[in-house]
XYZ file of C-alpha atoms in Angstrom:
701
model
C 64.136 141.679 102.344
C 58.547 131.437 113.677
C 61.139 129.015 113.786
C 64.925 129.610 113.974
C 67.104 126.810 112.583
C 69.441 124.864 114.794
C 72.752 126.579 114.400
C 76.028 124.620 115.371
C 77.453 125.715 118.700
C 81.012 124.644 117.926
C 83.825 127.051 118.480
C 84.646 129.191 115.516
C 88.057 128.957 113.836
C 90.867 130.852 115.559
C 91.288 134.440 114.445
C 87.747 134.762 112.989
C 85.646 135.798 116.023
C 86.299 135.780 119.753
C 83.549 134.837 122.128
C 81.967 137.326 124.396
C 83.905 137.303 127.753
C 82.590 137.771 131.147
C 83.598 140.707 133.322
C 83.028 144.341 133.719
C 82.701 145.077 130.003
C 80.265 142.206 129.093
C 77.849 143.321 126.472
C 74.198 144.207 127.480
C 71.737 141.567 126.664
C 69.522 144.066 124.559
C 69.853 147.646 123.137
C 69.662 150.358 125.655
C 66.368 152.334 125.363
C 66.624 155.714 123.764
C 65.142 157.418 126.829
C 68.116 156.342 128.927
C 70.471 158.073 126.404
C 68.415 161.264 126.246
C 70.698 164.067 127.818
C 67.712 165.478 129.453
C 67.114 162.235 131.408
C 70.770 161.364 132.182
C 74.211 162.804 131.439
C 76.094 161.050 128.685
C 78.896 158.829 129.770
C 82.408 160.063 128.941
C 83.893 158.739 125.808
C 86.394 155.861 126.367
C 89.973 156.344 125.165
C 90.451 155.614 121.508
C 93.547 153.802 120.158
C 95.722 155.863 117.719
C 94.849 153.497 114.726
C 91.231 154.226 115.299
C 91.614 157.876 114.547
C 93.552 157.532 111.409
C 93.152 159.923 108.512
C 93.196 158.603 104.928
C 96.080 156.358 104.332
C 99.261 157.822 102.962
C 100.721 154.445 101.923
C 98.814 151.368 101.007
C 100.008 147.877 100.296
C 97.315 145.293 99.954
C 95.288 144.727 103.081
C 97.810 145.830 105.712
C 99.447 148.918 104.247
C 97.923 151.860 106.078
C 99.829 154.549 107.902
C 97.835 155.999 110.851
C 97.902 159.547 112.179
C 96.406 160.360 115.572
C 93.929 163.167 115.570
C 91.516 164.680 117.932
C 88.007 165.187 116.694
C 85.542 167.683 118.216
C 82.876 166.100 120.237
C 79.201 166.272 119.211
C 76.674 167.792 121.575
C 73.755 165.557 121.793
C 71.220 168.488 122.339
C 72.461 170.363 119.330
C 72.549 167.320 117.151
C 68.958 166.326 118.101
C 67.679 169.911 117.364
C 69.452 169.819 114.002
C 68.148 166.435 113.018
C 64.586 167.267 114.109
C 64.642 170.232 111.741
C 66.307 168.565 108.798
C 64.337 165.242 109.057
C 61.008 167.001 109.876
C 61.337 169.220 106.934
C 62.246 166.482 104.572
C 59.336 164.324 105.914
C 56.797 167.083 105.150
C 58.294 168.113 101.772
C 58.998 164.736 100.321
C 56.035 162.841 101.934
C 58.022 160.315 104.072
C 56.075 158.120 106.430
C 58.879 157.127 108.848
C 62.623 157.670 109.556
C 65.034 156.023 111.954
C 68.418 157.389 112.697
C 71.365 156.841 114.968
C 74.684 158.795 115.434
C 77.715 157.572 117.283
C 81.030 158.997 118.231
C 83.830 157.985 120.641
C 82.453 154.536 121.153
C 79.184 156.063 122.475
C 75.690 156.441 121.079
C 75.199 160.169 120.796
C 71.651 159.895 119.504
C 69.122 157.369 118.215
C 65.667 158.406 117.391
C 62.557 157.447 115.334
C 60.314 159.832 113.366
C 56.891 159.189 112.027
C 55.092 155.913 111.422
C 56.125 152.303 110.880
C 52.584 151.484 109.912
C 49.185 153.254 109.879
C 46.857 150.346 110.320
C 47.329 149.730 113.151
C 49.108 152.885 113.990
C 52.649 152.233 115.045
C 55.326 154.826 115.549
C 58.965 154.376 114.598
C 60.992 153.150 117.707
C 64.771 153.221 117.141
C 65.160 150.271 119.547
C 62.428 148.043 118.229
C 61.332 148.989 114.650
C 63.226 147.014 111.927
C 63.841 148.748 108.670
C 65.023 147.064 105.516
C 68.626 148.249 105.082
C 69.148 147.041 101.433
C 72.610 146.876 100.292
C 74.084 147.790 103.653
C 73.663 144.026 104.011
C 76.675 143.636 101.666
C 79.079 144.926 104.371
C 78.150 141.930 106.494
C 79.126 139.728 103.587
C 82.390 141.482 102.998
C 83.251 141.090 106.702
C 82.670 137.301 106.528
C 84.563 137.129 103.234
C 87.535 139.003 104.571
C 87.646 136.808 107.638
C 87.957 133.824 105.370
C 90.668 135.492 103.351
C 92.559 136.398 106.586
C 92.312 132.792 107.690
C 93.722 131.587 104.324
C 90.724 129.535 103.345
C 89.949 131.965 100.420
C 92.500 133.814 98.342
C 91.460 137.268 97.190
C 93.367 136.912 93.906
C 92.059 133.461 93.103
C 89.278 132.614 90.606
C 85.983 132.587 92.459
C 85.068 129.362 90.711
C 87.528 127.569 93.085
C 85.026 128.319 95.898
C 81.752 127.598 94.130
C 79.934 124.295 93.364
C 80.050 123.326 89.647
C 76.455 124.285 89.015
C 77.172 127.957 90.107
C 80.636 128.390 88.434
C 81.005 131.412 86.128
C 81.076 130.263 82.446
C 83.827 131.733 80.201
C 81.252 133.149 77.734
C 84.126 134.039 75.307
C 86.279 135.844 77.954
C 89.757 134.650 78.611
C 90.327 136.009 82.102
C 88.449 134.285 85.001
C 86.498 136.358 87.510
C 88.515 136.529 90.790
C 87.335 137.088 94.285
C 88.491 140.628 94.262
C 86.448 141.434 91.205
C 83.255 140.649 93.303
C 84.394 143.017 96.018
C 85.018 146.013 93.698
C 82.105 145.067 91.296
C 84.378 144.735 88.327
C 83.441 141.120 87.366
C 82.036 142.427 84.020
C 78.363 141.302 84.499
C 75.510 143.127 83.045
C 72.983 144.317 85.735
C 69.441 142.833 85.550
C 66.635 143.947 87.997
C 63.214 143.686 86.517
C 60.992 140.754 87.343
C 63.456 138.801 89.442
C 65.532 140.856 91.968
C 62.672 141.294 94.443
C 59.419 139.279 95.012
C 56.196 140.234 96.671
C 54.696 136.737 96.515
C 56.553 134.347 98.708
C 55.363 131.418 96.635
C 57.766 132.628 94.010
C 60.808 132.582 96.274
C 63.638 130.320 95.412
C 66.741 129.040 97.219
C 69.712 131.281 96.623
C 71.604 128.464 94.641
C 68.534 128.043 92.314
C 68.287 131.783 91.843
C 71.920 132.163 91.030
C 71.776 129.333 88.608
C 68.525 130.456 86.769
C 69.219 134.126 86.679
C 72.840 134.160 85.366
C 73.658 137.652 83.875
C 75.696 137.805 80.762
C 79.345 138.680 80.911
C 79.701 141.782 78.843
C 83.448 142.745 79.386
C 86.687 141.332 80.616
C 86.862 141.328 84.517
C 88.970 144.102 86.249
C 88.417 146.857 83.652
C 86.076 149.078 85.783
C 83.259 148.702 88.447
C 79.697 148.135 87.382
C 77.636 147.416 90.494
C 76.411 143.818 90.672
C 74.068 142.265 93.230
C 74.529 139.004 91.516
C 78.309 139.156 92.176
C 77.575 139.602 95.884
C 75.258 136.666 95.824
C 78.156 134.538 94.419
C 80.356 135.719 97.161
C 77.721 134.628 99.722
C 77.506 131.229 98.104
C 81.385 130.975 98.104
C 81.181 131.509 101.933
C 78.616 128.736 102.276
C 80.656 126.401 100.056
C 83.889 126.965 101.990
C 82.436 126.929 105.496
C 79.661 124.412 105.014
C 77.145 126.730 106.786
C 74.115 128.554 105.299
C 74.809 132.250 104.823
C 72.151 133.316 107.363
C 73.629 131.069 110.008
C 77.125 132.526 109.282
C 75.851 136.057 109.911
C 74.203 134.996 113.216
C 77.032 132.996 114.673
C 79.983 135.274 113.531
C 78.461 138.803 113.652
C 75.100 139.542 115.104
C 75.094 137.175 118.191
C 78.653 137.995 119.295
C 77.776 141.765 119.065
C 74.395 141.433 120.799
C 72.706 142.659 117.652
C 69.517 140.927 118.664
C 67.196 142.863 116.291
C 69.221 142.444 113.155
C 68.495 139.516 110.875
C 68.814 138.485 107.260
C 65.765 136.099 107.657
C 62.372 137.281 106.427
C 58.797 136.804 107.635
C 57.135 134.028 105.852
C 55.685 130.561 106.504
C 58.259 127.792 106.934
C 59.201 126.014 103.665
C 61.614 123.233 102.753
C 64.579 124.561 100.887
C 64.170 128.139 102.115
C 66.026 129.597 105.121
C 63.945 129.442 108.364
C 61.786 132.568 108.779
C 62.359 135.642 110.898
C 61.160 135.025 114.544
C 57.787 136.303 115.294
C 59.120 138.615 117.937
C 61.000 140.511 115.238
C 58.484 140.148 112.397
C 55.754 141.974 114.326
C 58.109 145.006 114.620
C 59.147 145.257 110.896
C 58.173 148.567 109.392
C 55.953 148.563 106.446
C 57.233 150.172 103.208
C 55.181 152.879 101.687
C 54.390 154.567 98.309
C 52.826 157.999 98.303
C 50.506 159.393 95.825
C 48.359 162.579 95.997
C 45.229 160.692 95.419
C 45.756 157.930 97.999
C 48.298 159.298 100.305
C 50.551 156.631 101.914
C 49.899 153.139 100.483
C 51.498 150.205 102.294
C 53.368 147.903 99.947
C 53.740 144.156 100.330
C 56.915 142.883 102.019
C 59.803 142.834 99.566
C 61.393 139.303 99.568
C 65.110 139.329 98.989
C 66.035 136.050 100.653
C 66.918 134.455 97.325
C 69.826 136.990 97.056
C 70.296 137.504 100.835
C 74.022 138.412 100.889
C 73.272 141.355 98.648
C 70.328 142.827 100.464
C 67.923 140.946 102.704
C 68.896 142.314 106.078
C 66.563 144.238 108.443
C 67.786 146.160 111.428
C 67.047 148.880 114.011
C 68.787 152.184 114.539
C 70.031 150.873 117.808
C 71.694 147.804 116.364
C 73.174 149.831 113.480
C 74.645 152.249 116.073
C 76.468 149.179 117.747
C 77.558 147.981 114.300
C 78.991 151.402 113.444
C 80.996 151.414 116.638
C 82.436 148.041 115.597
C 83.490 149.332 112.284
C 85.065 152.379 113.850
C 86.787 150.267 116.527
C 88.573 147.952 114.025
C 86.126 145.057 114.546
C 85.924 145.149 118.371
C 83.027 145.847 120.722
C 83.891 145.565 124.420
C 85.730 142.329 124.568
C 84.257 140.835 121.480
C 85.874 140.955 118.143
C 84.316 140.015 114.816
C 87.145 140.995 112.456
C 90.854 141.875 112.861
C 92.576 145.318 112.634
C 94.058 144.131 109.363
C 90.553 143.614 107.925
C 89.618 146.966 109.344
C 92.456 148.687 107.411
C 91.308 146.712 104.306
C 87.937 148.372 104.579
C 89.631 151.741 104.261
C 92.032 150.640 101.597
C 91.107 150.568 97.869
C 91.664 147.363 95.878
C 92.420 149.483 92.791
C 93.254 153.042 93.887
C 92.194 155.838 91.500
C 93.349 159.479 91.478
C 89.943 160.865 90.258
C 88.527 161.613 93.710
C 85.744 159.178 93.263
C 84.799 156.017 95.087
C 87.576 153.421 94.827
C 85.667 150.479 96.429
C 87.831 149.678 99.516
C 87.292 145.968 99.704
C 83.563 146.201 99.118
C 82.803 149.254 101.078
C 81.980 152.641 99.587
C 84.316 155.597 100.146
C 82.389 158.810 100.612
C 83.667 162.311 99.781
C 82.558 164.470 102.738
C 82.641 168.177 103.564
C 85.968 169.445 104.561
C 87.776 167.058 102.227
C 87.114 164.367 104.741
C 86.604 160.651 103.732
C 83.918 158.327 105.047
C 83.384 154.664 104.590
C 80.212 152.592 104.669
C 77.387 151.655 102.144
C 74.126 152.826 100.969
C 71.089 150.550 100.522
C 67.856 150.662 98.631
C 64.839 148.521 98.103
C 61.690 149.537 96.371
C 60.337 151.317 99.427
C 63.302 151.698 101.772
C 66.447 153.792 101.350
C 69.272 153.625 103.933
C 72.724 155.039 104.370
C 75.535 154.249 106.728
C 78.720 156.219 106.880
C 81.598 156.149 109.350
C 84.259 158.736 109.498
C 87.451 157.451 111.200
C 89.016 160.787 111.296
C 86.163 162.094 113.371
C 85.422 158.785 115.143
C 81.787 159.305 113.879
C 79.176 157.174 112.482
C 75.705 158.153 111.024
C 72.963 155.746 109.997
C 69.679 156.751 108.589
C 66.853 154.729 106.934
C 63.526 155.758 105.554
C 60.505 153.651 104.745
C 59.032 155.525 101.857
C 60.121 155.503 98.288
C 60.186 159.307 98.179
C 62.944 159.440 100.904
C 66.030 158.634 98.861
C 67.256 162.163 98.921
C 67.178 162.499 102.627
C 69.042 159.169 103.166
C 71.712 160.139 100.629
C 72.412 163.556 102.056
C 72.068 163.244 105.777
C 75.471 161.863 106.701
C 77.311 164.438 104.740
C 74.969 167.139 106.070
C 75.808 166.144 109.634
C 79.499 166.295 108.865
C 79.178 169.618 107.181
C 77.049 171.072 109.912
C 79.162 170.060 112.948
C 82.653 169.467 111.501
C 82.812 171.151 108.158
C 84.673 174.389 107.229
C 82.809 177.709 107.089
C 80.389 177.846 104.203
C 82.104 179.073 100.952
C 80.366 180.808 98.088
C 79.115 178.400 95.374
C 81.832 177.710 92.880
C 81.588 179.672 89.705
C 82.092 178.651 86.086
C 85.262 179.474 84.091
C 85.593 180.879 80.609
C 88.219 178.201 79.809
C 85.494 175.450 80.225
C 83.052 177.447 78.123
C 85.446 177.042 75.206
C 85.685 173.344 75.624
C 82.086 172.469 74.913
C 82.883 170.064 72.096
C 85.156 168.225 74.511
C 82.384 167.239 76.896
C 78.992 167.785 75.305
C 77.176 164.509 74.408
C 74.971 161.689 75.609
C 76.610 159.030 77.749
C 75.075 155.619 78.641
C 75.735 153.850 81.945
C 77.070 150.270 82.050
C 74.798 149.277 84.994
C 71.987 147.881 82.776
C 70.759 144.799 80.924
C 72.400 144.305 77.559
C 69.685 142.303 75.694
C 65.851 142.228 75.281
C 63.190 144.403 76.587
C 65.215 145.233 79.663
C 67.981 146.548 77.380
C 65.330 148.986 76.032
C 64.410 150.169 79.515
C 68.085 150.501 80.352
C 68.690 152.771 77.369
C 65.990 155.095 78.690
C 66.968 155.052 82.366
C 70.778 154.784 82.376
C 71.532 157.707 80.051
C 72.983 160.985 81.100
C 73.205 164.109 78.923
C 76.219 166.400 79.447
C 76.238 170.059 78.299
C 78.751 172.880 78.854
C 77.031 176.245 79.443
C 78.107 179.574 78.067
C 79.050 180.713 81.617
C 81.608 177.870 82.044
C 79.710 175.268 83.989
C 78.932 171.657 83.211
C 75.304 170.423 83.361
C 74.349 166.675 83.734
C 70.897 165.623 83.126
C 69.634 162.086 83.877
C 66.977 159.980 85.676
C 68.003 161.410 89.047
C 67.635 165.041 87.859
C 69.897 167.860 86.899
C 73.199 168.630 88.570
C 75.650 171.470 87.981
C 79.523 171.001 88.060
C 82.657 173.121 87.839
C 86.218 172.210 87.129
C 88.298 171.006 90.086
C 91.502 172.245 88.440
C 92.358 172.461 84.674
C 89.067 172.376 82.808
C 90.668 170.178 80.085
C 91.740 167.595 82.753
C 88.124 166.191 83.059
C 87.791 166.342 86.936
C 84.757 168.188 88.246
C 83.245 168.992 91.683
C 79.578 169.593 92.332
C 78.376 173.157 93.074
C 76.075 171.821 95.806
C 78.166 169.329 97.692
C 81.244 167.204 97.892
C 80.440 164.896 94.910
C 82.965 164.532 92.134
C 82.980 163.193 88.643
C 85.901 162.381 86.339
C 86.077 162.108 82.593
C 88.459 159.911 80.512
C 89.579 161.865 77.485
C 91.146 160.515 74.357
C 91.791 162.141 70.925
C 90.332 165.466 71.994
C 87.047 164.056 73.184
C 85.608 162.704 76.549
C 84.703 159.245 75.864
C 83.441 158.282 79.371
C 83.088 159.451 82.923
C 82.803 158.082 86.418
C 80.388 159.499 88.948
C 81.164 160.005 92.650
C 80.048 156.528 93.638
C 81.868 154.956 90.671
C 79.216 152.182 90.478
C 79.134 152.299 86.580
C 81.097 153.813 83.694
C 79.107 156.193 81.552
C 80.241 155.804 77.986
C 79.623 158.264 75.048
C 77.137 156.836 72.556
C 76.235 157.731 69.028
C 73.224 159.207 67.488
C 71.144 156.040 67.326
C 71.498 155.475 71.066
C 70.169 158.903 72.111
C 66.620 159.232 73.554
C 65.865 162.462 71.568
C 66.500 160.663 68.335
C 64.063 157.918 69.350
C 61.516 160.546 70.386
C 61.811 162.397 67.055
C 61.461 159.257 65.053
C 58.542 158.183 67.037
C 56.942 161.592 66.467
C 57.661 161.430 62.730
C 56.174 157.853 62.639
C 53.032 158.994 64.226
C 52.647 161.782 61.710
C 53.363 159.355 58.860
C 50.920 156.816 60.164
C 48.127 159.297 60.639
C 48.778 160.724 57.145
C 48.555 157.298 55.738
C 45.178 156.696 57.347
C 43.862 160.062 56.457
C 44.911 159.624 52.896
C 43.247 156.288 52.761
C 40.025 157.782 53.781
C 40.234 160.615 51.234
C 41.364 158.406 48.380
C 38.366 156.053 48.871
C 36.078 158.941 47.657
C 37.335 158.957 44.186
C 38.435 156.556 41.438
C 42.102 155.380 42.245
C 44.482 154.081 39.601
C 47.433 152.002 40.803
C 49.386 148.915 39.696
C 48.947 145.601 41.491
C 52.288 146.068 43.420
C 51.293 149.528 44.436
C 48.023 148.194 45.711
C 49.630 145.514 47.730
C 52.266 148.085 49.019
C 49.426 150.478 50.029
C 47.721 147.713 52.012
C 51.000 146.808 53.703
C 51.607 150.395 54.645
C 48.100 150.898 55.902
C 48.556 147.810 58.256
C 51.802 149.304 59.321
C 50.273 152.539 60.208
C 47.696 150.852 62.474
C 50.514 148.726 64.113
C 52.867 151.691 64.673
C 50.102 153.703 66.280
C 49.262 150.722 68.514
C 52.774 150.100 69.383
C 53.558 153.697 70.281
C 50.210 154.023 72.185
C 50.997 150.978 74.223
C 54.579 152.089 74.906
C 53.319 155.462 76.124
C 50.659 153.678 78.186
C 53.304 151.495 79.839
C 55.472 154.508 80.601
C 52.632 156.448 82.084
C 51.998 153.586 84.495
C 55.656 153.249 85.376
C 55.417 155.838 88.223
C 55.030 153.015 90.710
C 58.395 151.393 90.562
C 57.315 148.377 92.560
C 54.464 147.655 89.995
C 57.166 147.797 87.252
C 59.472 145.449 89.004
C 56.949 142.973 90.108
C 54.813 142.694 86.926
C 57.714 142.848 84.446
C 57.327 142.879 81.501
C 53.494 143.178 81.544
C 50.966 142.622 78.787
C 51.091 146.160 77.502
C 54.895 146.196 76.919
C 54.796 142.725 75.370
C 51.985 143.832 72.986
C 53.738 147.046 72.119
C 56.896 145.107 71.273
C 54.984 142.574 69.200
C 53.175 145.296 67.269
C 56.507 147.071 66.665
C 58.124 143.800 65.485
C 55.330 142.938 62.950
C 55.525 146.615 61.653
C 59.207 146.429 61.442
C 59.069 143.196 59.459
C 56.492 144.691 57.109
C 58.993 147.548 56.494
C 61.229 145.124 54.801
C 58.525 144.433 52.269
C 57.761 148.085 51.560
C 61.476 148.844 51.199
C 61.663 145.952 48.619
C 58.794 147.332 46.681
C 60.157 150.849 46.319
C 61.742 150.257 42.851
C 58.540 148.714 41.454
C 56.504 151.567 42.998
C 58.637 154.174 40.988
C 58.733 152.046 37.860
C 55.006 152.789 37.306
C 56.029 156.035 35.630
C 53.288 158.373 34.429
C 50.944 155.588 33.202
C 47.300 156.172 33.934
C 47.144 153.090 36.083
C 49.981 154.266 38.329
C 50.363 156.587 41.355
C 51.181 160.249 40.872
C 54.625 161.373 41.770
C 53.421 163.033 44.898
C 52.046 159.849 46.365
C 55.203 157.877 45.405
C 57.272 160.511 47.309
C 54.975 160.239 50.303
C 55.082 156.446 50.302
C 58.878 156.495 50.075
C 59.327 159.100 52.811
C 56.998 157.074 55.114
C 58.819 153.890 54.450
C 62.157 155.464 55.223
C 60.794 156.897 58.402
C 59.530 153.577 59.460
C 62.828 151.892 58.594
C 64.757 154.424 60.645
C 62.437 153.976 63.568
C 62.522 150.227 63.373
C 66.367 150.247 63.113
C 66.512 152.272 66.441
C 64.022 150.104 68.179
C 65.972 146.967 67.096
C 69.214 148.564 68.377
C 67.538 149.404 71.648
C 66.223 145.787 72.103
C 62.508 146.815 71.861
C 61.667 144.280 69.072
C 61.933 141.169 71.375
C 58.483 140.477 72.889
C 59.601 136.967 73.889
C 62.297 138.303 76.217
C 61.717 139.447 79.811
């Protein structure tokens, strides 16, 4: 997402964090090198005894933060040699197939590091291999788990109330405005992403030019998202909401967020190579930069193309929203962090959060029965093979994708991070793959479709639009394209979803009419909400957005068809103009003016559609889209479409006068009147859809 600032050395408030004690279990001063953990070099130390609460299965009773019932269980122990051989195969295959430059991974169990390893390159010029002890990867939204630890500590200490309006803990300039909603946004709403904000990304979430960086308070003030629904209805992932939580921590404690992380988490745990700071020159108003000793070991991020191979991208600055995603870390440090999460906040004799907070991170704020993520106090709940449940968080920047999953039942933690845009699938699947390979049940045949579902096509078939998007302007237009998912029931009784991330197949988990489905290729689940004989929305396995059924005018295929018809109409208009110029043409004055307007429209529509297509063809590099948003081509396309749409009003108004010309010798023939009318109606329909999608706002970005 040099000079460290002076951080107060005062003793932290009681109950928040205990100092590292001297004695036999004092923490090492630095991560242990991987070679010393290699089973070929030295035998692995026996796992220390685990307390019963540490090996709890999913809670059977929950009441707020403290209501978890634990059951002791004994998990099989991972064999380091077998694990390493398995990861070498899986990661090596993915790196070759998906063109991934570098991967770092760590696995822990029983309070021990079973494996930490680096694969590939952190940079090519100069050549630098990935080192699990030294190389820092951007861990993206895994950063949020640090924020939730700090926030839960303040809640446990009584300085913040989880059910209180967050405005109580924010300076006036950052307080959330009503915007027409009666219920205030509470602290809990930030933790389960149900505050009701739209989600904006383009042009401001990340920066590649440090000169554009802003202090977090300024960013939060200038980039306020709109409130689009009452808080508490359902989750829609919000980086902005986590930024507010970070500022609430700063306001309550009087310390900058980066200093809080250092004094209360990374230093007590000896995570010497984990930081929320970023490499940049010192600048007033911006947190002090990452120390040079760390900056020199940060991995580059890569974009791969067949023509250029691996292209190093500029550093992705996220300091303006640090609580949501600016952290960088090593596999070794993340191994230590996972041990802490599994050990209820303790590492050796140091403790960074209480057992009650640990239970909160496994207890949903608002439980659901759908089998999808229920956001246990900010963490993600993962469905894993063998009907096991994991907790953690995924993280993604433009170039890096990371995943961290801890499984209390198995006393297991898996962390993986890739430094190439193409590596998202590997990061998403690896923790579940490890669980399935070493702890999962025997492989079962792929679930089959059911005839009962095949008869329920009208219940589920349709196009659904996700709520994690912008709601106005050109970014709304992009959101309509990217956030849509088409659902179709096949004749053999399976459900197919098609969206930006590809196509996935699902089968009913129980009664096909109940709306609960499980993936045919994994443990993912989805759940539909059904009313009046039709599915009106569904939740995916991560429950980071609600996908709502939309009408005809919100469907991409309708936009595509109208664009194609508009192209045909525009080309026909220009061809007709060329042909008519070769002979004497009779027309009324109004018809002459209408013809001129429609000719201008034809040129504008062709320009607009051509510019839109040109912009989409250049959108393969996601970083370029984010950093240059909206770009000249998209603005010009929107401007051309806006003018053409405005002219449509004039042609619609002229239709009556066009047809009143009758059969007089100075009037158009009937066939041309029909053509003019059809063209006008096509343009009007296309303009209406573009207006609905937000594409006619060139001034918005």
